[in-house]
XYZ file of N, CA and C in Angstrom:
687
model
N 78.028 -29.959 114.685
C 79.343 -30.534 114.967
C 80.390 -29.737 114.179
N 80.033 -29.215 113.075
C 81.086 -28.610 112.343
C 81.496 -27.289 112.996
N 80.438 -26.492 113.558
C 80.625 -25.260 114.203
C 81.531 -25.704 115.457
N 81.214 -26.535 116.259
C 82.055 -26.931 117.551
C 83.554 -27.320 117.114
N 83.575 -28.108 115.981
C 84.887 -28.408 115.707
C 85.803 -27.242 115.282
N 85.118 -26.188 114.456
C 85.674 -24.881 114.131
C 86.172 -24.168 115.445
N 85.106 -23.966 116.440
C 85.227 -23.192 117.569
C 86.330 -23.716 118.457
N 86.623 -25.013 118.252
C 87.824 -25.701 119.076
C 89.021 -25.522 118.306
N 89.042 -24.979 117.180
C 90.573 -24.874 116.466
C 90.657 -26.143 115.602
N 89.748 -26.926 115.363
C 89.946 -28.098 114.363
C 89.387 -27.640 112.938
N 90.304 -26.759 112.290
C 89.651 -26.315 111.038
C 89.430 -27.181 109.965
N 90.396 -28.193 109.934
C 90.379 -29.158 108.786
C 89.163 -30.265 109.072
N 88.957 -30.481 110.323
C 87.733 -31.412 110.734
C 86.506 -30.735 110.449
N 86.451 -29.254 110.846
C 85.243 -28.549 110.519
C 85.028 -28.528 109.004
N 85.967 -28.328 108.276
C 85.916 -28.317 106.728
C 85.262 -29.757 106.149
N 85.687 -30.723 106.620
C 85.146 -31.995 106.268
C 83.816 -32.259 106.752
N 83.299 -31.712 107.732
C 81.950 -31.768 108.400
C 81.164 -30.954 107.435
N 81.647 -29.836 107.115
C 80.673 -28.848 106.312
C 80.565 -29.420 104.819
N 81.692 -29.987 104.565
C 81.569 -30.657 103.005
C 80.490 -31.759 102.903
N 80.567 -32.641 103.940
C 79.613 -33.668 104.205
C 78.228 -33.110 104.307
N 78.057 -32.175 104.976
C 76.596 -31.566 105.377
C 76.315 -31.024 104.100
N 77.093 -30.412 103.123
C 76.635 -29.821 102.013
C 76.361 -30.859 100.967
N 77.004 -32.084 100.870
C 76.704 -33.286 100.022
C 75.420 -33.854 100.296
N 75.166 -33.751 101.543
C 73.906 -34.550 101.943
C 72.561 -33.667 101.896
N 72.939 -32.441 101.940
C 71.826 -31.624 101.797
C 72.174 -30.279 100.839
N 72.185 -30.472 99.531
C 72.716 -29.201 98.883
C 71.914 -28.153 98.672
N 70.656 -28.212 99.243
C 69.800 -27.154 99.410
C 70.318 -26.100 100.458
N 70.780 -26.706 101.398
C 70.936 -25.965 102.734
C 72.336 -24.920 102.364
N 72.217 -23.642 102.555
C 73.299 -22.746 102.177
C 74.360 -22.638 103.108
N 74.078 -22.905 104.601
C 74.900 -22.469 105.459
C 76.184 -23.432 105.686
N 76.246 -24.725 105.187
C 77.516 -25.359 105.079
C 78.438 -24.799 104.076
N 77.873 -24.441 102.992
C 78.781 -23.783 101.810
C 79.197 -22.531 102.367
N 78.446 -21.695 103.013
C 79.037 -20.380 103.318
C 80.014 -20.445 104.346
N 79.915 -21.374 105.322
C 80.976 -21.712 106.423
C 82.338 -22.283 105.514
N 82.014 -23.104 104.697
C 83.321 -23.464 103.779
C 84.129 -22.274 103.354
N 82.994 -21.419 102.672
C 83.772 -20.185 101.989
C 84.585 -19.436 103.084
N 83.974 -19.363 104.264
C 84.685 -18.463 105.287
C 85.964 -19.211 105.703
N 86.076 -20.603 105.782
C 87.229 -21.261 105.953
C 88.112 -21.119 105.079
N 87.841 -21.264 103.711
C 88.826 -21.212 102.696
C 89.493 -19.770 102.637
N 88.584 -18.671 102.906
C 88.972 -17.278 102.696
C 89.903 -17.029 104.070
N 89.383 -17.207 105.075
C 90.024 -16.663 106.322
C 91.061 -17.616 107.055
N 90.979 -18.992 106.957
C 91.755 -19.817 107.505
C 92.771 -20.568 106.591
N 92.438 -20.778 105.510
C 93.132 -21.452 104.519
C 93.817 -20.558 103.513
N 93.493 -19.224 103.577
C 94.064 -18.339 102.686
C 94.017 -18.819 101.327
N 92.711 -19.161 100.878
C 92.412 -19.615 99.495
C 91.325 -18.768 99.003
N 91.579 -17.666 98.443
C 90.432 -16.790 98.264
C 89.792 -17.346 96.700
N 90.649 -18.096 96.161
C 90.082 -18.462 94.699
C 89.090 -19.740 94.945
N 89.300 -20.443 95.963
C 88.264 -21.465 96.265
C 86.997 -20.982 96.780
N 87.182 -19.953 97.781
C 86.284 -19.157 98.390
C 85.239 -18.416 97.283
N 85.991 -18.062 96.368
C 85.133 -17.310 95.228
C 84.441 -18.334 94.494
N 85.102 -19.393 94.035
C 84.227 -20.572 93.394
C 83.232 -21.094 94.260
N 83.258 -20.957 95.496
C 82.024 -21.642 96.227
C 80.825 -20.506 96.107
N 81.273 -19.305 96.248
C 80.018 -18.097 96.128
C 79.565 -18.192 94.740
N 80.273 -18.291 93.587
C 79.707 -18.109 92.420
C 79.006 -19.365 92.135
N 79.274 -20.528 92.758
C 78.445 -21.709 92.608
C 77.156 -21.480 93.201
N 77.014 -20.842 94.321
C 75.766 -20.649 95.118
C 74.960 -19.670 94.353
N 75.458 -18.487 93.796
C 74.852 -17.523 93.080
C 74.305 -18.120 91.827
N 75.022 -19.002 91.089
C 74.475 -19.574 89.838
C 73.431 -20.444 90.056
N 73.296 -21.161 91.255
C 72.233 -22.132 91.549
C 70.914 -21.263 91.677
N 71.216 -20.223 92.560
C 70.055 -19.176 93.006
C 70.240 -17.751 92.876
N 70.267 -17.236 91.480
C 70.639 -15.945 91.110
C 70.018 -14.849 92.017
N 68.840 -15.028 92.591
C 68.230 -13.955 93.254
C 68.235 -14.150 94.741
N 68.984 -14.997 95.331
C 69.105 -15.262 96.793
C 69.943 -14.233 97.283
N 69.235 -13.259 98.200
C 69.889 -12.003 98.664
C 70.986 -12.318 99.570
N 71.067 -13.257 100.402
C 72.342 -13.554 101.367
C 73.646 -13.875 100.443
N 73.157 -14.843 99.318
C 74.329 -15.045 98.316
C 74.914 -13.942 97.755
N 73.949 -13.086 97.287
C 74.484 -11.795 96.540
C 75.438 -10.970 97.520
N 74.859 -10.794 98.641
C 75.447 -9.929 99.784
C 76.760 -10.425 100.124
N 76.811 -11.784 100.333
C 78.104 -12.402 100.769
C 79.006 -12.182 99.627
N 78.668 -12.469 98.317
C 79.658 -12.307 97.147
C 80.031 -10.893 96.938
N 79.056 -9.883 97.115
C 79.523 -8.444 97.067
C 80.448 -8.391 98.209
N 80.453 -8.716 99.425
C 81.233 -8.560 100.504
C 82.684 -9.072 100.311
N 82.541 -10.247 99.751
C 83.864 -10.985 99.257
C 84.736 -10.160 98.520
N 84.097 -9.732 97.380
C 84.958 -8.873 96.291
C 85.365 -7.515 96.967
N 84.431 -6.951 97.856
C 84.838 -5.787 98.632
C 86.092 -5.942 99.280
N 86.085 -7.066 100.065
C 87.295 -7.434 101.044
C 88.569 -7.680 100.157
N 88.408 -8.141 98.976
C 89.417 -8.569 98.166
C 89.893 -7.271 97.333
N 89.091 -6.110 97.607
C 89.314 -4.790 96.915
C 89.124 -4.825 95.503
N 88.209 -5.816 95.104
C 87.815 -5.789 93.788
C 86.399 -5.021 93.640
N 86.508 -3.689 93.884
C 85.335 -2.930 93.992
C 84.234 -2.931 92.845
N 84.839 -3.080 91.698
C 83.919 -3.075 90.470
C 83.088 -4.457 90.651
N 83.645 -5.466 90.879
C 82.868 -6.745 91.047
C 81.906 -6.692 92.210
N 82.365 -6.054 93.235
C 81.526 -5.802 94.508
C 80.421 -5.055 94.135
N 80.441 -4.016 93.260
C 79.266 -3.229 92.978
C 78.458 -4.063 92.077
N 78.903 -4.989 91.295
C 77.956 -5.765 90.328
C 77.086 -6.489 91.217
N 77.620 -7.161 92.251
C 76.751 -8.015 93.077
C 75.764 -7.073 94.036
N 76.454 -6.203 94.568
C 75.498 -5.178 95.352
C 74.480 -4.655 94.566
N 74.703 -4.412 93.294
C 73.540 -3.966 92.274
C 72.498 -4.921 92.259
N 72.883 -6.142 92.003
C 71.970 -7.301 91.877
C 71.161 -7.444 93.178
N 71.904 -7.440 94.420
C 71.175 -7.421 95.548
C 70.184 -6.293 95.748
N 70.473 -5.145 95.146
C 69.636 -3.873 95.232
C 68.390 -4.223 94.354
N 68.477 -4.870 93.310
C 67.199 -5.268 92.322
C 66.432 -6.175 93.242
N 67.015 -7.218 94.181
C 66.090 -8.049 94.596
C 65.564 -7.412 96.031
N 66.311 -6.519 96.785
C 65.898 -5.857 97.843
C 66.232 -4.273 97.794
N 65.433 -3.495 97.215
C 65.763 -2.149 96.926
C 65.641 -1.274 98.171
N 65.399 -1.690 99.256
C 65.285 -0.860 100.576
C 66.231 -1.391 101.638
N 67.091 -2.327 101.218
C 68.108 -2.801 102.288
C 69.094 -1.780 102.411
N 69.081 -1.136 103.546
C 69.871 -0.002 103.790
C 71.528 -0.381 103.871
N 71.643 -1.527 104.492
C 73.052 -1.953 104.511
C 73.743 -2.234 103.216
N 72.895 -2.800 102.362
C 73.195 -2.921 101.046
C 73.420 -1.729 100.323
N 72.568 -0.755 100.294
C 72.629 0.506 99.715
C 73.988 1.203 100.274
N 74.390 1.089 101.521
C 75.595 1.737 102.068
C 76.906 1.111 101.326
N 76.714 -0.324 101.307
C 77.819 -1.132 100.802
C 78.022 -0.755 99.272
N 76.911 -0.649 98.594
C 76.982 -0.223 97.188
C 77.590 1.217 97.007
N 77.173 2.104 98.025
C 77.741 3.431 97.813
C 79.461 3.427 98.209
N 79.698 2.408 99.067
C 81.111 2.370 99.498
C 81.775 1.953 98.385
N 81.322 1.033 97.576
C 82.002 0.423 96.446
C 82.200 1.374 95.322
N 81.295 2.199 95.115
C 81.321 3.281 94.032
C 82.325 4.283 94.564
N 82.335 4.580 95.889
C 83.313 5.547 96.497
C 84.718 5.164 96.190
N 84.875 3.762 96.420
C 86.367 3.184 96.273
C 86.635 3.453 94.853
N 85.855 3.409 93.909
C 86.031 3.377 92.513
C 86.126 4.955 91.977
N 85.944 5.921 92.936
C 85.933 7.177 92.683
C 84.828 7.636 91.829
N 83.754 6.770 91.697
C 82.632 7.293 90.957
C 81.712 8.078 91.979
N 81.948 9.254 92.313
C 81.462 9.936 93.516
C 79.841 10.337 93.090
N 79.545 10.508 91.849
C 78.232 10.940 91.549
C 77.354 9.495 91.685
N 77.856 8.446 91.362
C 77.038 7.204 91.546
C 76.977 6.940 93.073
N 78.046 7.151 93.672
C 77.936 6.975 95.283
C 77.036 7.836 95.989
N 76.818 9.166 95.426
C 75.878 9.911 95.905
C 74.490 9.617 95.640
N 74.300 9.215 94.415
C 73.082 8.795 93.991
C 72.434 7.775 94.849
N 73.360 6.607 95.122
C 72.918 5.549 96.010
C 72.585 5.897 97.372
N 73.459 6.783 97.790
C 73.297 7.374 99.310
C 72.068 8.216 99.418
N 71.787 8.838 98.477
C 70.405 9.629 98.384
C 69.240 8.665 98.411
N 69.299 7.497 97.682
C 68.243 6.548 97.785
C 68.175 6.021 99.369
N 69.185 5.711 99.982
C 69.175 5.506 101.470
C 68.675 6.454 102.228
N 69.104 7.926 102.006
C 68.734 8.966 102.671
C 67.044 8.980 102.724
N 66.478 8.696 101.492
C 64.955 8.962 101.326
C 64.347 7.890 102.115
N 65.034 6.785 102.486
C 64.293 5.809 103.228
C 64.607 6.137 104.663
N 65.755 6.478 105.238
C 66.094 6.907 106.502
C 66.735 8.055 106.621
N 66.090 9.263 106.622
C 66.583 10.591 106.703
C 67.324 11.072 107.820
N 67.139 10.360 108.932
C 67.864 10.669 110.178
C 69.078 9.645 110.589
N 69.327 8.625 109.541
C 70.353 7.759 109.948
C 71.688 8.336 109.705
N 72.407 8.421 110.945
C 73.699 9.254 111.123
C 74.668 8.608 110.102
N 74.926 7.368 109.932
C 75.741 6.721 109.209
C 75.560 7.203 107.743
N 74.406 7.208 107.203
C 74.144 7.515 105.872
C 74.396 8.934 105.766
N 74.094 9.932 106.533
C 74.347 11.359 106.562
C 75.923 11.510 106.598
N 76.684 10.826 107.292
C 78.004 10.813 107.582
C 78.589 10.518 106.018
N 78.090 9.346 105.415
C 78.726 8.938 104.151
C 78.464 10.103 103.053
N 77.070 10.695 103.143
C 76.847 11.668 102.296
C 77.749 12.977 102.303
N 78.186 13.194 103.585
C 79.047 14.308 103.849
C 80.444 13.992 103.325
N 80.882 12.677 103.325
C 82.147 12.238 102.866
C 82.065 12.463 101.208
N 81.102 11.977 100.625
C 81.099 11.952 99.207
C 80.894 13.402 98.763
N 80.136 14.210 99.464
C 80.246 15.699 99.004
C 81.593 16.187 99.121
N 82.340 16.106 100.127
C 83.673 16.601 100.258
C 84.528 16.196 99.110
N 84.375 14.874 98.861
C 85.278 14.238 97.695
C 84.869 15.019 96.403
N 83.712 15.203 96.147
C 83.200 15.930 95.026
C 83.406 17.377 94.834
N 84.105 17.702 96.140
C 84.338 19.344 96.249
C 83.127 20.210 96.179
N 82.092 19.419 96.614
C 80.854 20.373 96.691
C 80.835 20.530 98.230
N 81.495 21.728 98.586
C 81.753 22.046 99.942
C 80.296 22.584 100.492
N 79.688 23.270 99.840
C 78.429 23.760 100.369
C 77.621 22.648 100.732
N 77.464 21.663 99.862
C 76.560 20.256 100.240
C 77.383 19.741 101.581
N 78.632 19.618 101.638
C 79.259 19.027 102.721
C 78.915 19.857 103.949
N 78.787 21.194 103.913
C 78.529 21.849 105.036
C 76.927 21.504 105.550
N 76.131 21.292 104.572
C 74.732 21.074 104.756
C 74.683 19.624 105.652
N 75.337 18.855 105.191
C 75.385 17.439 105.890
C 76.082 17.449 107.236
N 77.129 18.270 107.355
C 77.847 18.479 108.581
C 76.890 19.153 109.644
N 75.922 19.936 109.223
C 75.183 20.765 110.029
C 74.018 19.647 110.421
N 73.598 18.642 109.522
C 72.699 17.554 109.921
C 73.441 16.770 111.172
N 74.656 16.400 110.966
C 75.429 15.618 111.931
C 75.490 16.367 113.140
N 75.770 17.603 113.215
C 75.928 18.203 114.419
C 74.665 18.530 115.267
N 73.522 18.378 114.400
C 72.146 18.491 115.228
C 72.070 17.215 115.983
N 72.909 15.954 115.568
C 72.422 14.834 116.192
C 73.559 14.333 116.898
N 74.900 14.820 116.874
C 75.959 14.491 117.547
C 77.046 15.298 117.501
N 77.896 15.391 118.492
C 79.101 16.198 118.595
C 80.434 15.451 118.556
N 81.212 15.717 117.441
C 82.387 15.290 117.480
C 83.492 16.210 116.810
N 84.584 16.103 117.331
C 85.618 17.025 116.914
C 86.021 17.056 115.482
N 85.851 15.872 114.830
C 86.246 15.674 113.267
C 85.341 16.548 112.736
N 83.976 16.567 113.189
C 82.763 17.453 112.343
C 83.048 18.896 112.573
N 83.243 19.190 113.861
C 83.508 20.718 113.897
C 84.795 21.177 113.269
N 85.745 20.360 113.279
C 87.049 20.738 112.574
C 86.724 21.063 111.157
N 86.038 20.145 110.534
C 85.662 20.342 109.027
C 84.713 21.406 108.910
N 83.731 21.559 109.549
C 82.824 22.498 109.247
C 83.343 23.909 109.312
N 84.197 24.076 110.538
C 84.708 25.495 110.681
C 85.894 25.701 109.612
N 86.628 24.677 109.209
C 87.405 24.982 108.102
C 86.699 25.407 106.844
N 85.709 24.584 106.571
C 84.900 24.954 105.315
C 84.181 26.385 105.281
N 83.642 26.652 106.396
C 82.755 27.992 106.492
C 83.964 29.171 106.502
N 85.085 28.910 107.102
C 86.105 29.915 106.957
C 86.512 30.101 105.505
N 86.610 28.903 104.675
C 86.947 28.788 103.333
C 85.882 29.568 102.505
N 84.687 29.525 102.817
C 83.498 30.138 102.151
C 83.245 31.489 102.627
N 84.116 31.854 103.627
C 84.020 33.365 104.082
C 82.539 33.597 104.785
N 82.137 32.568 105.359
C 80.656 32.620 106.208
C 80.945 32.763 107.418
N 81.314 34.205 107.962
C 81.734 34.330 109.157
C 80.747 34.419 110.425
N 79.618 34.539 109.894
C 78.474 34.520 110.885
C 78.242 33.277 111.324
N 78.088 32.203 110.375
C 78.003 30.789 110.620
C 79.127 30.180 111.226
N 80.309 30.749 110.841
C 81.656 30.330 111.692
C 81.473 30.386 112.976
N 81.002 31.557 113.396
C 81.005 31.950 114.851
C 79.979 30.972 115.539
N 79.024 30.674 114.874
C 77.852 29.918 115.391
C 78.455 28.390 115.820
N 79.075 27.841 114.754
C 79.729 26.531 114.904
C 80.968 26.386 115.921
N 81.786 27.454 115.675
C 82.769 27.514 116.500
C 82.513 27.605 117.956
N 81.334 28.454 118.331
C 81.013 28.468 119.536
C 80.362 27.260 120.127
N 79.619 26.498 119.283
C 79.013 25.298 119.752
C 80.206 24.356 119.983
N 81.146 24.404 119.190
C 82.487 23.545 119.468
C 83.059 23.878 120.825
N 83.234 25.264 121.325
C 83.838 25.607 122.427
C 82.862 25.273 123.617
N 81.659 25.414 123.280
C 80.717 25.116 124.347
C 80.680 23.633 124.717
N 81.043 22.818 123.765
C 81.153 21.376 124.046
C 82.487 21.109 124.561
N 83.512 21.704 124.081
C 85.099 21.299 124.534
C 85.653 22.578 124.684
N 85.646 23.130 125.946
C 86.204 24.380 126.345
C 87.742 24.474 126.389
N 88.361 23.255 126.029
C 89.814 23.067 125.989
C 90.328 23.501 124.413
N 89.344 23.648 123.550
C 89.677 23.589 122.042
C 90.161 25.153 121.670
N 91.543 25.278 121.574
C 92.097 26.533 121.201
C 91.639 26.894 119.694
N 91.566 25.830 118.973
C 91.085 26.154 117.619
C 89.717 26.717 117.481
N 88.847 26.223 118.353
C 87.421 26.776 118.382
C 87.665 28.296 118.774
N 88.240 28.562 119.878
C 88.254 29.861 120.366
C 89.022 30.763 119.138
N 90.009 30.189 118.647
C 90.703 31.181 117.604
C 89.829 31.461 116.411
N 88.987 30.424 115.996
C 88.183 30.639 114.918
C 86.887 31.672 115.385
N 86.503 31.801 116.621
C 85.725 32.811 117.015
C 86.272 34.161 116.932
N 87.609 34.421 117.429
C 88.257 35.597 117.509
C 88.419 36.119 116.048
N 88.763 35.234 115.170
C 88.961 35.512 113.795
C 87.607 36.023 113.242
N 86.602 35.274 113.301
C 85.333 35.546 112.725
C 84.835 36.809 113.215
N 84.886 37.007 114.596
C 84.514 38.110 115.230
C 85.246 39.366 114.698
N 86.458 39.311 114.453
C 87.249 40.437 113.798
C 86.635 40.738 112.446
N 86.405 39.608 111.619
C 85.884 39.762 110.323
C 84.567 40.464 110.077
N 83.663 40.096 111.224
C 82.151 40.615 111.153
C 82.312 41.979 112.043
N 83.537 42.417 112.733
C 83.550 43.685 113.316
C 82.740 43.746 114.572
N 82.794 42.469 115.287
C 82.216 42.463 116.662
C 83.190 42.328 117.615
N 83.615 43.666 118.068
C 84.618 43.930 119.058
C 84.472 43.279 120.356
N 83.221 43.091 120.801
C 83.018 42.669 122.182
C 83.164 41.134 122.146
N 82.886 40.461 121.067
C 82.958 39.056 121.048
C 84.384 38.728 120.829
N 85.203 39.499 120.005
C 86.512 39.405 119.886
C 87.369 39.578 121.166
N 86.871 40.600 122.085
C 87.709 40.645 123.271
C 87.316 39.613 124.241
N 86.140 39.140 124.255
C 85.719 38.218 125.150
C 86.439 36.914 125.105
N 86.596 36.404 123.760
C 87.335 35.122 123.369
C 88.774 35.279 123.440
N 89.344 36.531 123.070
C 90.610 36.846 123.213
C 91.102 36.690 124.691
N 90.337 37.187 125.757
C 90.683 36.833 127.021
C 90.576 35.422 127.431
N 89.661 34.772 126.859
C 89.650 33.310 127.143
C 90.797 32.671 126.550
N 91.320 33.128 125.471
C 92.337 32.401 124.835
C 93.702 32.552 125.675
N 93.685 33.864 126.183
C 94.954 34.242 127.110
C 94.934 33.403 128.395
N 93.728 33.020 128.854
C 93.690 32.337 130.089
C 93.950 30.724 130.039
N 93.784 30.375 128.658
C 93.904 28.810 128.484
C 95.276 28.468 128.722
N 95.463 27.402 129.277
C 96.804 26.714 129.554
C 97.681 26.418 128.332
């Protein structure tokens, strides 16, 4: 009944129903969670939403959904330090929960604690080494740490699994910065093979070919560049 009232736009009626349901069966978490959502999203009362969550956690301190909800609440409120506290508690309860590990890493990232963010991300990678979201997160952290060699390693893993302009843009930039012109040619060519309208890819190939003394490659792509619209 509460969900139906909420879906129909009767927020206050839904609130009353969820409050009644919670009082009749305090052990059921769902009515309280829905009340939290109403206070946070519909009534713009984050203080009351927080109070509900803390009451739930106090009653059941190792309840994973409660800890995750509370961590997410603080994250959405941009209280990243408190978010990290509850995601850490969730990690103790469920150390292999990939979504929680990512959320915990995001919280540390927002706190600019990049070493801790990478440590947590590495735990997630140990569990799911082919997970693109985790690899992408590791790349972002490595870049923020200014560990560009490590960022390139993660970018190479990403490009093995997907092609995106943003990945090609960053890896070619970093390889040029590192003066690794042979590898720059490799990834600029992959970029051009995937997107033959990319002038940046062609220009990187020409530049790297010049740096490596590959006159044939330089001429080939110079001709391509001249023919591009």
